[in-house]
Short mmCIF file of C-alpha atoms and ligand atoms in Angstrom, two decimals:
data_model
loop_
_atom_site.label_atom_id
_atom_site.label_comp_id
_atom_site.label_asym_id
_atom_site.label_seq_id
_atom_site.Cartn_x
_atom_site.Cartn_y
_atom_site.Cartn_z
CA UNK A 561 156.68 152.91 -49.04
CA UNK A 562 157.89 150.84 -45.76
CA UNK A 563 155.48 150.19 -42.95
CA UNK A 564 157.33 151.00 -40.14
CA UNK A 565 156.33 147.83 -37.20
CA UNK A 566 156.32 148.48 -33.69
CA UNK A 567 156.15 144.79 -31.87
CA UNK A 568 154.62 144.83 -28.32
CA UNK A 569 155.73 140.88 -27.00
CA UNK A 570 158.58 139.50 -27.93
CA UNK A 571 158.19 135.91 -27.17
CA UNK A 572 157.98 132.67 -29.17
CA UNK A 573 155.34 134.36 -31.51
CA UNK A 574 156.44 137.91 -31.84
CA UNK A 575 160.15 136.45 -32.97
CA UNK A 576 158.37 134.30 -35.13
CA UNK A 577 156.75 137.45 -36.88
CA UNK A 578 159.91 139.72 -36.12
CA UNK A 579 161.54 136.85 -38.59
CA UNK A 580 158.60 137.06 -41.03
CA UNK A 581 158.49 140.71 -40.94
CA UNK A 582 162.75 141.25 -41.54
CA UNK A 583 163.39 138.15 -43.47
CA UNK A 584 160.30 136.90 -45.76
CA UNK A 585 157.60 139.45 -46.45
CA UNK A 586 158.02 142.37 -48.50
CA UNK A 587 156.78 146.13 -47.48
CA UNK A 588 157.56 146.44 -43.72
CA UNK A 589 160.19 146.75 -41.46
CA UNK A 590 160.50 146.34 -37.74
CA UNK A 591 161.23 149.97 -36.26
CA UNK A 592 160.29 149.60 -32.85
CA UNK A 593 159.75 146.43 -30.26
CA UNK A 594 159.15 146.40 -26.22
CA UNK A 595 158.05 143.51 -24.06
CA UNK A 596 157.86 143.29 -19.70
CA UNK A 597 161.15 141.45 -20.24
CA UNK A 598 162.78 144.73 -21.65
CA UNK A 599 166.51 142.69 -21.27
CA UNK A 600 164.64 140.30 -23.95
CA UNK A 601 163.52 143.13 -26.47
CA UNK A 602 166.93 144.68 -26.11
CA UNK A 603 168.40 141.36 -27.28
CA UNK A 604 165.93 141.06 -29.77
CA UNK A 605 166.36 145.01 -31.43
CA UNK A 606 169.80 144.11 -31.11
CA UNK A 607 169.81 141.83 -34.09
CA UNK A 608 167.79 144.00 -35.83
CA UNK A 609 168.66 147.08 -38.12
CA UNK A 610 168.04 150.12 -36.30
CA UNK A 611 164.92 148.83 -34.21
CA UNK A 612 164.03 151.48 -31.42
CA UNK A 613 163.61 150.01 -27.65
CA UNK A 614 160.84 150.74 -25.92
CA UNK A 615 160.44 150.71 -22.20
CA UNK A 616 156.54 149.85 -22.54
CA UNK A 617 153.83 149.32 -24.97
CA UNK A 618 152.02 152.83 -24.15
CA UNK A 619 155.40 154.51 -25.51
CA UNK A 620 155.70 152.46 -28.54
CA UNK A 621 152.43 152.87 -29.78
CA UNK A 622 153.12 156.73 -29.16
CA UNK A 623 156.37 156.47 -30.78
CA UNK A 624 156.17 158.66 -34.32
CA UNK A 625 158.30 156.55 -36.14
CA UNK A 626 155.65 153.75 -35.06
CA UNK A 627 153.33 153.50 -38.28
CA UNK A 628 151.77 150.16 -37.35
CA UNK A 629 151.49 148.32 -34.01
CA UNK A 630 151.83 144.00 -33.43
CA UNK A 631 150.80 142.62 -30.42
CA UNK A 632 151.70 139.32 -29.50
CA UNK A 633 152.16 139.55 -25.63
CA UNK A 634 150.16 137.82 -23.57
CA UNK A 635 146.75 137.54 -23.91
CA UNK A 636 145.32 139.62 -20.75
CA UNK A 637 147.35 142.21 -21.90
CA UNK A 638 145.99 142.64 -25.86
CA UNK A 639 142.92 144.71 -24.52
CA UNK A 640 145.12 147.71 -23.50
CA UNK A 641 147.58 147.45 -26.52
CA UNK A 642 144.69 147.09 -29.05
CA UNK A 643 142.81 150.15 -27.48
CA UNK A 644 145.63 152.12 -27.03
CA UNK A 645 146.68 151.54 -30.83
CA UNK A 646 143.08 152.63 -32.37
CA UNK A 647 143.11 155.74 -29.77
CA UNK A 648 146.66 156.62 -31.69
CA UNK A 649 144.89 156.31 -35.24
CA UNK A 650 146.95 153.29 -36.09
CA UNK A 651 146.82 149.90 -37.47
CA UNK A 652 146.97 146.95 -35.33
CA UNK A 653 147.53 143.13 -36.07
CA UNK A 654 146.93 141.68 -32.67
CA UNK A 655 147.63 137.86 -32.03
CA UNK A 656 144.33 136.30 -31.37
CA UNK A 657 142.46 136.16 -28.90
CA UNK A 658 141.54 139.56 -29.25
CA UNK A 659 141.29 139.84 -25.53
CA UNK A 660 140.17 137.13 -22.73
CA UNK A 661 136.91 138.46 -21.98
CA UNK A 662 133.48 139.26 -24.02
CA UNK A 663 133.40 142.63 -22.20
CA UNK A 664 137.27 143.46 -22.66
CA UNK A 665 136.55 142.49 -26.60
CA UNK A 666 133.39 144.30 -26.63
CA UNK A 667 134.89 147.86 -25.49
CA UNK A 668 137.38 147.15 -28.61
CA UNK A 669 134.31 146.71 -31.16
CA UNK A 670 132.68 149.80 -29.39
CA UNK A 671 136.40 151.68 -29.61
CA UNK A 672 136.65 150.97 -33.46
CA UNK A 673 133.00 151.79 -34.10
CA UNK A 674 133.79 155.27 -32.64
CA UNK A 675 136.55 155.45 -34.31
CA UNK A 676 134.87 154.82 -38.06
CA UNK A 677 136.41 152.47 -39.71
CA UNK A 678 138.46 149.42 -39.25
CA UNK A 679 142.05 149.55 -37.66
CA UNK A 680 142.04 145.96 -36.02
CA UNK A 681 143.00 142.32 -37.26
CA UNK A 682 143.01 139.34 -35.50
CA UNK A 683 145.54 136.71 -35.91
CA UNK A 684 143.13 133.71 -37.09
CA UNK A 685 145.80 132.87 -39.92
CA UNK A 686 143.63 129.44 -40.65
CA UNK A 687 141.79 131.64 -43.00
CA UNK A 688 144.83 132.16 -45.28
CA UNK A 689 145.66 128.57 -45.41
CA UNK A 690 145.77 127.25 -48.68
CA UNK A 691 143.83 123.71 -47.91
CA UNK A 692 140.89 125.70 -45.89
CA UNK A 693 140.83 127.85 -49.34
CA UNK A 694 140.32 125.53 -51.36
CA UNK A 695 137.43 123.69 -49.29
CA UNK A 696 135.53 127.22 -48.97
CA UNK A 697 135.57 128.06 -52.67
CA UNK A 698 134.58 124.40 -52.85
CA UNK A 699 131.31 124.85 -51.16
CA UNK A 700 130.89 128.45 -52.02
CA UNK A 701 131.20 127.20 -55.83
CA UNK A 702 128.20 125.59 -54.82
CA UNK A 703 128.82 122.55 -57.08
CA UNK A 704 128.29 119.87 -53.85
CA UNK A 705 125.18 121.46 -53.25
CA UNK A 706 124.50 122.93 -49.55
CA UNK A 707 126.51 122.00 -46.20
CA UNK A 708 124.85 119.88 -43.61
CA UNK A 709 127.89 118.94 -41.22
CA UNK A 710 131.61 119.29 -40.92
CA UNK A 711 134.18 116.38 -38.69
CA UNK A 712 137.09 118.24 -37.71
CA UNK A 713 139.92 117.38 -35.62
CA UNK A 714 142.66 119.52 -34.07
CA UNK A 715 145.13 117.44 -32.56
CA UNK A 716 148.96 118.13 -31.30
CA UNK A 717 151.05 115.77 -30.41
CA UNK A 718 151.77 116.93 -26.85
CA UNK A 719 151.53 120.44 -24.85
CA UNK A 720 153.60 121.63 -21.84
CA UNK A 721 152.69 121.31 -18.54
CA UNK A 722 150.81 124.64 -17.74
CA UNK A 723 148.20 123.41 -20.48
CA UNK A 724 144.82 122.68 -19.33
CA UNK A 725 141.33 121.05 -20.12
CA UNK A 726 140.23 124.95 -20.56
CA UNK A 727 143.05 125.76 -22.85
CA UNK A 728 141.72 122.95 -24.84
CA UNK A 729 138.85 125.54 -25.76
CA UNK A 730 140.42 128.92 -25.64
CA UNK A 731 143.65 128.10 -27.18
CA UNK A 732 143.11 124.99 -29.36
CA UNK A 733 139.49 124.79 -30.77
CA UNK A 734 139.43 128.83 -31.04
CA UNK A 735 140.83 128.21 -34.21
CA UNK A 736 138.23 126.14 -35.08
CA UNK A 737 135.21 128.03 -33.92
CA UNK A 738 136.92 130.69 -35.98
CA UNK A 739 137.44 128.30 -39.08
CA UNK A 740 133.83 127.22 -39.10
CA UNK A 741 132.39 130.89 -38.36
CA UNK A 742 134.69 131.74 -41.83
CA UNK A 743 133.82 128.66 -43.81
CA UNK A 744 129.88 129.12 -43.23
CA UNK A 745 129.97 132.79 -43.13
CA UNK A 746 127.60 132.78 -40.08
CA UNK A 747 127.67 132.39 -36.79
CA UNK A 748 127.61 129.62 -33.70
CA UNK A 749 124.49 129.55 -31.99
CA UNK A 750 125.29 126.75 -29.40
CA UNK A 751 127.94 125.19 -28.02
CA UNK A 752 128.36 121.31 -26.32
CA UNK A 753 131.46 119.47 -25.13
CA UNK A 754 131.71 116.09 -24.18
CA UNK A 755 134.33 114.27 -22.40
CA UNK A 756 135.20 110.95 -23.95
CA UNK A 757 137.44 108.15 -22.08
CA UNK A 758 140.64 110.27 -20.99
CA UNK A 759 143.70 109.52 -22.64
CA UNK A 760 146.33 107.90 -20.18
CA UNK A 761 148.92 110.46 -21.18
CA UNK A 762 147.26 113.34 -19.94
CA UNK A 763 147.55 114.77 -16.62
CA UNK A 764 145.31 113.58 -13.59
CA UNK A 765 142.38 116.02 -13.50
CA UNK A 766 142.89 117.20 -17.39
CA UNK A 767 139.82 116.12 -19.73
CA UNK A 768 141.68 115.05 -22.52
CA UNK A 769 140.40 114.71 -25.76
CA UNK A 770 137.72 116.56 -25.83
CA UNK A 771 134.41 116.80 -28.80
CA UNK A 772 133.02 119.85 -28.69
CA UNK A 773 130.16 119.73 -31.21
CA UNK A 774 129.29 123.90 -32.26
CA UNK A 775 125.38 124.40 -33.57
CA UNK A 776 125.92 126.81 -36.39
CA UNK A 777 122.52 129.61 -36.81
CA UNK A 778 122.14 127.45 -39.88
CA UNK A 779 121.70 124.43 -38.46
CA UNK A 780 124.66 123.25 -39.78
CA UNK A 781 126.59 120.88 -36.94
CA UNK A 782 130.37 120.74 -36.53
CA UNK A 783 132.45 118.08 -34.38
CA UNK A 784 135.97 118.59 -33.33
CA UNK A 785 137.91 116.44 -31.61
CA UNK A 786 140.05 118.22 -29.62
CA UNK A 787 143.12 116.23 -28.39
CA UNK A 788 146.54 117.81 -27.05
CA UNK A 789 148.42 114.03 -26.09
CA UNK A 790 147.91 112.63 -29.62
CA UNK A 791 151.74 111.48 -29.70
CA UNK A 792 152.22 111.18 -33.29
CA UNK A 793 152.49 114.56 -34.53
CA UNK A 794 150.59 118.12 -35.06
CA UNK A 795 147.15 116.43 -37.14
CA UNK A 796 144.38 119.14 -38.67
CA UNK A 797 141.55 117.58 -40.28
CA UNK A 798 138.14 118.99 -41.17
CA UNK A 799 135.83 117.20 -43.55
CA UNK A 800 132.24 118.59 -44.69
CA UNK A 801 129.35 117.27 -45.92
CA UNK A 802 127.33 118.44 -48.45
CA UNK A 803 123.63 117.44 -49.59
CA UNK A 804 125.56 116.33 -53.34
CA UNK A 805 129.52 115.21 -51.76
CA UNK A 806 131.89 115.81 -49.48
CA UNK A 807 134.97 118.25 -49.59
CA UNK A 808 138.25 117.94 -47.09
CA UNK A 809 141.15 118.97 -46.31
CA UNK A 810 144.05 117.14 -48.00
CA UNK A 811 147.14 115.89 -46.78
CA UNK A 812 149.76 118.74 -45.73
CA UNK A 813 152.06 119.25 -48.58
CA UNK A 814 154.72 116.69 -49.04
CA UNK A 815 155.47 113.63 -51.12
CA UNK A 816 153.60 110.67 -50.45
CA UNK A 817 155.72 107.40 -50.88
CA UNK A 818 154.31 104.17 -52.45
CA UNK A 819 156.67 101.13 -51.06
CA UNK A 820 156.60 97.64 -50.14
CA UNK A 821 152.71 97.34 -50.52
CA UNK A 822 152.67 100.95 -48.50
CA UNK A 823 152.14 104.11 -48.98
CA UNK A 824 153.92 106.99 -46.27
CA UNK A 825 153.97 110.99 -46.03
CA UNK A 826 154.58 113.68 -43.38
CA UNK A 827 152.62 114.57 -40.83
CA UNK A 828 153.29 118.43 -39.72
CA UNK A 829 155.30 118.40 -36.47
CA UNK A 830 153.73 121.60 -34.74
CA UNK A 831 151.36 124.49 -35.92
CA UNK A 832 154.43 126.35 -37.07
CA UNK A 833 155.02 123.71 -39.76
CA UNK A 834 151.68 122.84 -40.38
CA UNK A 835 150.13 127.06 -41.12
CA UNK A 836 153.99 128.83 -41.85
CA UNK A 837 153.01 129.70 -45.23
CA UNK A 838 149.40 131.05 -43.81
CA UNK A 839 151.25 133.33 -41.70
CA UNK A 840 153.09 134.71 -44.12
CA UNK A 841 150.12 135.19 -46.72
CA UNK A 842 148.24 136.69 -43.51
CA UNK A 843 151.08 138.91 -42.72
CA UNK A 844 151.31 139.86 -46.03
CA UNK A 845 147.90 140.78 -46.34
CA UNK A 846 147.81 143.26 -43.09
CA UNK A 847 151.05 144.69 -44.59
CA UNK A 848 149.72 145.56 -47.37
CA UNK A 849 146.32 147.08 -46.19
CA UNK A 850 147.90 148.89 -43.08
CA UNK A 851 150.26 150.58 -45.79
CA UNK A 852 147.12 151.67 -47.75
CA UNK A 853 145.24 152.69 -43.92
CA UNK A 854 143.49 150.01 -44.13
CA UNK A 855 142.85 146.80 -42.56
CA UNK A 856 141.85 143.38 -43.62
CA UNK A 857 140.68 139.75 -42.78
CA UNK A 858 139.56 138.83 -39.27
CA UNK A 859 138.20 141.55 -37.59
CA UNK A 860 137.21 142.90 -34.02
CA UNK A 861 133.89 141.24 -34.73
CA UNK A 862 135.80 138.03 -35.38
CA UNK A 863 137.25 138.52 -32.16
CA UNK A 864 134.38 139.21 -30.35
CA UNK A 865 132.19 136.33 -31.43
CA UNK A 866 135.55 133.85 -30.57
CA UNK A 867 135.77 134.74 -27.32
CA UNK A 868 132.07 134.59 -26.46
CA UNK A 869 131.72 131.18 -28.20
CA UNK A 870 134.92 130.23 -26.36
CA UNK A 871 133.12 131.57 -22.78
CA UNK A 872 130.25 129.23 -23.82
CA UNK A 873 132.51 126.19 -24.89
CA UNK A 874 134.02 126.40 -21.18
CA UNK A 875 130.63 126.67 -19.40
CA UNK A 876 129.58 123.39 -21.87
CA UNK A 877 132.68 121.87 -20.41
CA UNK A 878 131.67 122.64 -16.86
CA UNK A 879 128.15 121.99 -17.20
CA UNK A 880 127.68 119.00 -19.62
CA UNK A 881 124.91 120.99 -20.97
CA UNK A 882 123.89 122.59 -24.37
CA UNK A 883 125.27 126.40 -23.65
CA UNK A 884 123.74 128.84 -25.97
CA UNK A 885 125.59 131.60 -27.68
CA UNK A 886 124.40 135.17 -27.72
CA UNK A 887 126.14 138.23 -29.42
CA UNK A 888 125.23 141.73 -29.21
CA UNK A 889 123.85 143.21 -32.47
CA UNK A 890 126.05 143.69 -34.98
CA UNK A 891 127.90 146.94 -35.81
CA UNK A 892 127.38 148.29 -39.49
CA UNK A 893 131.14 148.44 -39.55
CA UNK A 894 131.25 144.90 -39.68
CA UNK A 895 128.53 143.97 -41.93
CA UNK A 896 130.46 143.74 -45.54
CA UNK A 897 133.40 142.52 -43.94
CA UNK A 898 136.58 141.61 -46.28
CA UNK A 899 137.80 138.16 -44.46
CA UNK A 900 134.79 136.87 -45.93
CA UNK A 901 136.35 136.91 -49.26
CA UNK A 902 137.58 133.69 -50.48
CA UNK A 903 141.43 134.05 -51.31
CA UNK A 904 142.13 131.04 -53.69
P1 NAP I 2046 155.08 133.90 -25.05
O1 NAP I 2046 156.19 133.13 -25.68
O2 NAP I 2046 154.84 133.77 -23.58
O3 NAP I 2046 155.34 135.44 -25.42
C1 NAP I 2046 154.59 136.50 -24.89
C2 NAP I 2046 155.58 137.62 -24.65
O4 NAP I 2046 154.91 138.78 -24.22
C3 NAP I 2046 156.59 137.25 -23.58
O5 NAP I 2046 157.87 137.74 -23.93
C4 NAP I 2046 156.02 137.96 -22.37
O6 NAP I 2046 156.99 138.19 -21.36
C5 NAP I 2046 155.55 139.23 -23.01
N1 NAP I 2046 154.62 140.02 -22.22
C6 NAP I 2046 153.79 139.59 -21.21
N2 NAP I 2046 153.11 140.63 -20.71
C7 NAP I 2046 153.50 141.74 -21.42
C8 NAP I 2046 153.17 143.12 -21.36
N3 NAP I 2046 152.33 143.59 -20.44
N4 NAP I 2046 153.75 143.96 -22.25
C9 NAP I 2046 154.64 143.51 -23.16
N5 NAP I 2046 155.03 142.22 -23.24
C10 NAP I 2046 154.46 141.35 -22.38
O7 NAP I 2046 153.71 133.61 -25.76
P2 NAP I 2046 153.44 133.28 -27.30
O8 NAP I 2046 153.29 131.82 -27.45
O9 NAP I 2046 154.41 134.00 -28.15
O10 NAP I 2046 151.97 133.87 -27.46
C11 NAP I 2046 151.73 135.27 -27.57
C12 NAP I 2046 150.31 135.47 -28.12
O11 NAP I 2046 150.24 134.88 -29.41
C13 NAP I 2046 149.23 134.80 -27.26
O12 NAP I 2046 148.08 135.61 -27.24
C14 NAP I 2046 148.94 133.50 -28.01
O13 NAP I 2046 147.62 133.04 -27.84
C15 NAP I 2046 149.18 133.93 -29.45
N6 NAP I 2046 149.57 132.81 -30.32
C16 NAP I 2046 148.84 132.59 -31.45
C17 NAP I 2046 149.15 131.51 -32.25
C18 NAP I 2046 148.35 131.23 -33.49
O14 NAP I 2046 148.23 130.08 -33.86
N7 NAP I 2046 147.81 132.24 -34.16
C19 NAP I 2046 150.20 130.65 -31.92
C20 NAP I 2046 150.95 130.93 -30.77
C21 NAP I 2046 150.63 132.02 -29.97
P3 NAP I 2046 157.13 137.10 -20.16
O15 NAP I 2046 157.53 135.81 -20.79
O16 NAP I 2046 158.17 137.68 -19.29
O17 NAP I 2046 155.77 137.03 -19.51
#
C-alpha cells in the first residue's frame, strides 16, 4: 500500500521532505501540497507526478485522496494544521515545534486525548540519529553505571540576519532540550541561561553564545553551549558522564586523515549534512506507522514539554534567574510512549 502525503509548507523544509518522500524513502507518495505562496506549491506539484494543488491547508487535509498530512509551514501556523488533521482522523508528521505556545500545544495534547489514540509526531529527528543511538543504548546498557551530567554543544557556523538571541532557545537548543528529555527518559525541571563574553561576530544587541544549563527531575545537569557565529562549520557535541565512564558522540562520519604529524576530517557544513540520514530513518518510521494508523516517536507530549521548557529557557534568558519548569499531569496516552525505544 502507498501513503498518499498531503504537504502543508512548501519551503526550504517541506522540499527537503517532498525530495525524501519522492526520491529516497519507500511507501509514500506526495498526492497533495499547498502553501500561502500557492504560485510556489504550483511550481513545486509541478515537478511532481500527479500531486493535487491545494488552495489552503483546511482543503488539503479534507482532500480524500489525502491519507496523511506534513506540516512544515511556519511555526504559528502548525496549531491549526495539526488540529485540523486529528479532527479529520488522520496522521500528522508536523515539523517541530509543535506549536509556539504551551497553551496552543496543550489544546493539541487535549485534541488527541479526545481523540484516543495517537495521530501526531513531532519532527525531533535527533532521536533517529545514529551517534545519539548509540550513546542511549550506551547508558541504557547500563554498563557505565548511572548518569550524573552531560556537556553538549550545538553550534552553526553562522545564521541569517532575522536570527535572534531568542531563536537561540526556541530554534537551536529545542533540539537539545528534546535530546536530553529522550536520552534520560525524564523530564527538565529547571532551566538557567547565562550569557558569556559576546562573540564579535554577532549582531549588536544579540547574546551570542549562550550556556543554558537544564536541571533534569533526576538531578542530572546538562550544559549546552549554544553558539550561532561559530565560523568553522555546523559542530554537535554532547558528552555524558557516568558514575563508571563517559560515553560521546563521535566524529560525524567521514575519513579521518593522518598526515604530516596531523590528523584532519570533516566537519558537517549545516544540519542538513550533519542529521540527512536521521531524517530519512525518521521519515521512514512515520511512513511506516501512518500506513499501519499508527503513529510513532516524538509525540504531542514531546511537543508540549519543548515548548514549555523553551518558554522557561527565554524567561532564564531575560531574567538571569533559575526558571522552574512545570507541566500539566500527564495524559495516560502518553505514558508507554514508543520514542522511548532505543533504535540501534
Ligand atoms: P520556510 O522556508 O520559511 O518555509 C515555510 C513555508 O511555509 C514557506 O513556504 C511559507 O510561505 C509557508 N507558509 C507560511 N504560512 C503558511 C500557511 N499559513 N499555510 C501554508 N504555508 C504557509 O521555513 P522552513 O525553514 O522550511 O521551516 C518550516 C518549519 O520546519 C518550521 O517550523 C521550522 O522550525 C521547521 N524546521 C525544522 C528543522 C529541524 O531541524 N527539524 C529544520 C528546519 C526547519 P512564506 O515564505 O510565503 O511565508
Amino acid at each position: 500500500m502507498t501513503l498518499n502525503v498531503g504537504v502543508i509548507g512548501v519551503g526550504m523544509i517541506g522540499q527537503d521532505h517532498i525530495r525524501r518522500l519522492t526520491h529516497v524513502l519507500s511507501g509514500a507518495r506526495v498526492a497533495a501540497v499547498t502553501d500561502v505562496d500557492l504560485d510556489r506549491a504550483r511550481t513545486v506539484a509541478d515537478d511532481l507526478p500527479d500531486a493535487g494543488l491545494h488552495a489552503s491547508g483546511a482543503e488539503l487535509i479534507a482532500d480524500p485522496g489525502v491519507d496523511a498530512v506534513v506540516v512544515t509551514s511556519w511555526g504559528p501556523t502548525h496549531e491549526e494544521y495539526v488540529l485540523a488533521a486529528v479532527a479529520a482522523d488522520k496522521q500528522v508528521f508536523c515539523e517541530k515545534p509543535l506549536a509556539t505556545t504551551e497553551e496552543a500545544c496543550s489544546r493539541i495534547v487535549d485534541a488527541e486525548v479526545a481523540a484516543g489514540r495517537r495521530l501526531v509526531m513531532v519532527g525531533f529527528m535527533r532521536r533517529y540519529d545514529a551517534q545519539y543511538n548509540a550513546v542511549k543504548s550506551t547508558i541504557v546498557g547500563g554498563g557505565i553505571g548511572l548518569p550524573l551530567m552531560m556537556h553538549a554543544s550545538h553550534r552553526n557556523p553562522s545564521v541569517p540576519d532575522f536570527f535572534t538571541s531568542d531563536m537561540i532557545i526556541n530554534d537551536s537548543t529545542v533540539h537539545d532540550i528534546d535530546t536530553a528529555r529522550w536520552l534520560f527518559d525524564d523530564e527538565i525541571a529547571a532551566v538557567t541561561v547565562l550569557k558569556p563574553r559576546v562573540s564579535s561576530k554577532a549582531r549588536p544587541g544579540f547574546n551570542d553564545p549562550l550556556l543554558v544549563l537544564l536541571e533534569m527531575s533526576s538531578g542530572v545537569l546538562v550544559d549546552v553551549e549554544a553558539s550561532v557565529n561559530s565560523g568553522f562549520a555546523y559542530d554537535i557535541r554532547g558528552e555524558i558522564v557516568c558514575e563508571d565512564g563517559t560515553v560521546e558522540l563521535s566524529e560525524s562520519a567521514g575519513a579521518i586523515v593522518k598526515k604530516a604529524g596531523h590528523f584532519s576530517g570533516r566537519v558537517p557544513a549545516d544540519w542538513r549534512e550533519r542529521f540527512s540520514r536521521a531524517f530519512d530513518t525518521e521519515f521512514q518510521a512515520w511512513i511506516g506507522a501512518a500506513t499501519a494508523g499508527t503513529s510513532t516517536g516524538p509525540s504531542a507530549w514531546d511537543g508540549y514539554a519543548a515548548t514549555v521548557v523553551c518558554d522557561a529557557g527565554l524567561a532564564a534568558l531575560r531574567s538571569g534567574a533559575r526558571e522552574p519548569v512545570t507541566l500539566r499531569d500527564k495524559p495516560d496516552l502518553y505514558k508507554s510512549d514508543p520514542s522511548r525505544e532505543t533504535r540501534w
